[in-house]
C-alpha cells in the first residue's frame, strides 16, 4: 500500500478527468464550472463535478486514514478497490439499484461514478420528514438480488469460494467488530453520550443477556460467509429520487467499502436499525404521520427481500440437497439474525463512535429521550427475536418503548 499518492483537489481534478478519455461523453473536462466536496461519511472525500452543459460526475477517493479522526488513525486506501469491485459485482445482479461506475484508478484509489445529485441521501430526507414510497421495497429487492447472486445458491460453490478469497476485508471488518459488536459493551474510550444517558449506557453494559446475545451475533458476523454483503447499509448509504406524488422512481445503494462475505441477515438488520433510529427522531419531534410511515418500512423491506429471494430460489445452481424446505428454514433464521443485528446497530449509533444525524441534531432535551428509547428498544429486540419475529408487531413494540421515554429527558 502506498500513502504517497496525490489527493484530489479543485486544482488537479480537471487534468485528472481530461486524462481519462473513456469519460469524455460523460463530462467535458475542458468546461468544468463547478466542483463541490460533499463527503459526509466518516472515511473518504467525495467531489461532485459539473461541466458547462450541466453534465456531472462523482469522484470518490479513499484517504490513507479515517477522515472522521484524522491521520492518527491510518487506514489502507485499498477499501476503494473493495467498493469498486463490489459495486461492479452487485450491479451484475441489480444494475438499476446501484450507481453506474465509469472507472477505477488503482494508483490514486479513486472511483469515478454516476452523478446522482438529482437524488437525496435517504437519511437526509427522513430527517426532513420526507416520505419516499417504495424505497424500502427497492432496497429489499437489492439485498435479495445481490445476496442471492453471490451466495452458494446463485454463484455455485467454486465462484463463491473464489469470491470469498478475493473480497477479504479484514481492516474494515475489524472496525465493525470493534465499533458494533464490542466497544458499546465496555467502558471503551471511544464511547460517548450525553451525561443524562450514562444510566442507559451502563444498563447496556450490565445487561448480561444482551452481552451474551451480542457475542453470538459477533461470532456469526465473523464466521458466516453466506454472501457478498454491502457491509454498511444504513440510510446514509441509499440515494432516493421521487416523483411529485412521493413515489420513489429511483433508489440506489452505494458506498459498499465495508463489503465482505458475511451473514445475510446483517444488511437487513442494518436497515431495520436505521429505520428505528429515524422513528426515534420522528417521535421526539412529535411527527406522528412520519412515524407511521417509518413504522411500515421494516416490514416493507423484509417482504420485498423475501419475495425476490423466493423468486430467485428455483434458479439455484445445486438443487440436490438444497430443498424448498431449506429455504423456509433459512428465511426464518435470517429474520432472527436481522433483528439481532438491528439491535447491535442501534446500540452502536447511540453509544459508540460514529453516530447518526437523526439523533445528534435533536436538541439535548429531546436527544436524551430518543437515545434512551433506541437503547431500550434494542435490549427488548435482541431478546425477543427468538420468540417474536413478526416484524409489524415487533415494530409496534419498539415504537411504544420509544414513545414511553420520549420526554424523559425534559427538565
Ligand atoms: C471509523 S469508521 C466509522 C463508521 O463509519 C462507517 O460508516 C461505518 O459505519 C463505520 O463503523
Ligand atoms: Mg459509509
Short mmCIF file of N, CA and C and ligand atoms in Angstrom, two decimals, residues 42-43 66 73 175 179 232 234 258 348-349 354, ligand 1:
data_model
loop_
_atom_site.label_atom_id
_atom_site.label_comp_id
_atom_site.label_asym_id
_atom_site.label_seq_id
_atom_site.Cartn_x
_atom_site.Cartn_y
_atom_site.Cartn_z
N UNK A 42 -17.61 8.97 7.03
CA UNK A 42 -16.57 9.02 8.05
C UNK A 42 -15.17 8.75 7.50
N UNK A 43 -15.07 8.35 6.23
CA UNK A 43 -13.78 7.84 5.75
C UNK A 43 -13.15 8.58 4.57
N UNK A 66 -8.61 7.51 8.47
CA UNK A 66 -10.04 7.70 8.71
C UNK A 66 -10.33 9.20 8.78
N UNK A 73 -5.39 7.92 12.79
CA UNK A 73 -5.99 6.60 12.60
C UNK A 73 -5.74 6.19 11.14
N UNK A 175 -13.14 -2.89 12.15
CA UNK A 175 -13.85 -1.68 12.63
C UNK A 175 -15.25 -2.06 13.10
N UNK A 179 -16.50 -1.49 16.74
CA UNK A 179 -17.47 -0.42 17.00
C UNK A 179 -18.89 -0.92 17.19
N UNK A 232 -22.41 -2.02 5.11
CA UNK A 232 -22.68 -0.80 5.92
C UNK A 232 -23.94 -0.12 5.37
N UNK A 234 -26.77 1.51 5.76
CA UNK A 234 -27.67 2.37 6.55
C UNK A 234 -28.36 3.37 5.62
N UNK A 258 -17.31 -1.42 3.12
CA UNK A 258 -17.23 -2.40 4.20
C UNK A 258 -17.64 -3.81 3.74
N UNK A 348 -24.85 0.72 18.78
CA UNK A 348 -23.56 1.32 18.39
C UNK A 348 -23.72 2.79 17.98
N UNK A 349 -24.84 3.13 17.34
CA UNK A 349 -25.03 4.51 16.87
C UNK A 349 -25.38 5.47 18.01
N UNK A 354 -19.03 7.23 15.86
CA UNK A 354 -19.76 7.38 14.59
C UNK A 354 -21.27 7.26 14.81
C1 LIG B 1 -14.19 4.75 11.57
S1 LIG B 1 -15.45 4.34 10.54
C2 LIG B 1 -16.86 4.52 11.49
C3 LIG B 1 -18.11 4.08 10.82
O1 LIG B 1 -18.32 4.77 9.61
C4 LIG B 1 -18.86 3.91 8.65
O2 LIG B 1 -20.00 4.47 8.10
C5 LIG B 1 -19.13 2.60 9.35
O3 LIG B 1 -20.45 2.51 9.83
C6 LIG B 1 -18.14 2.62 10.46
O4 LIG B 1 -18.48 1.79 11.52
#
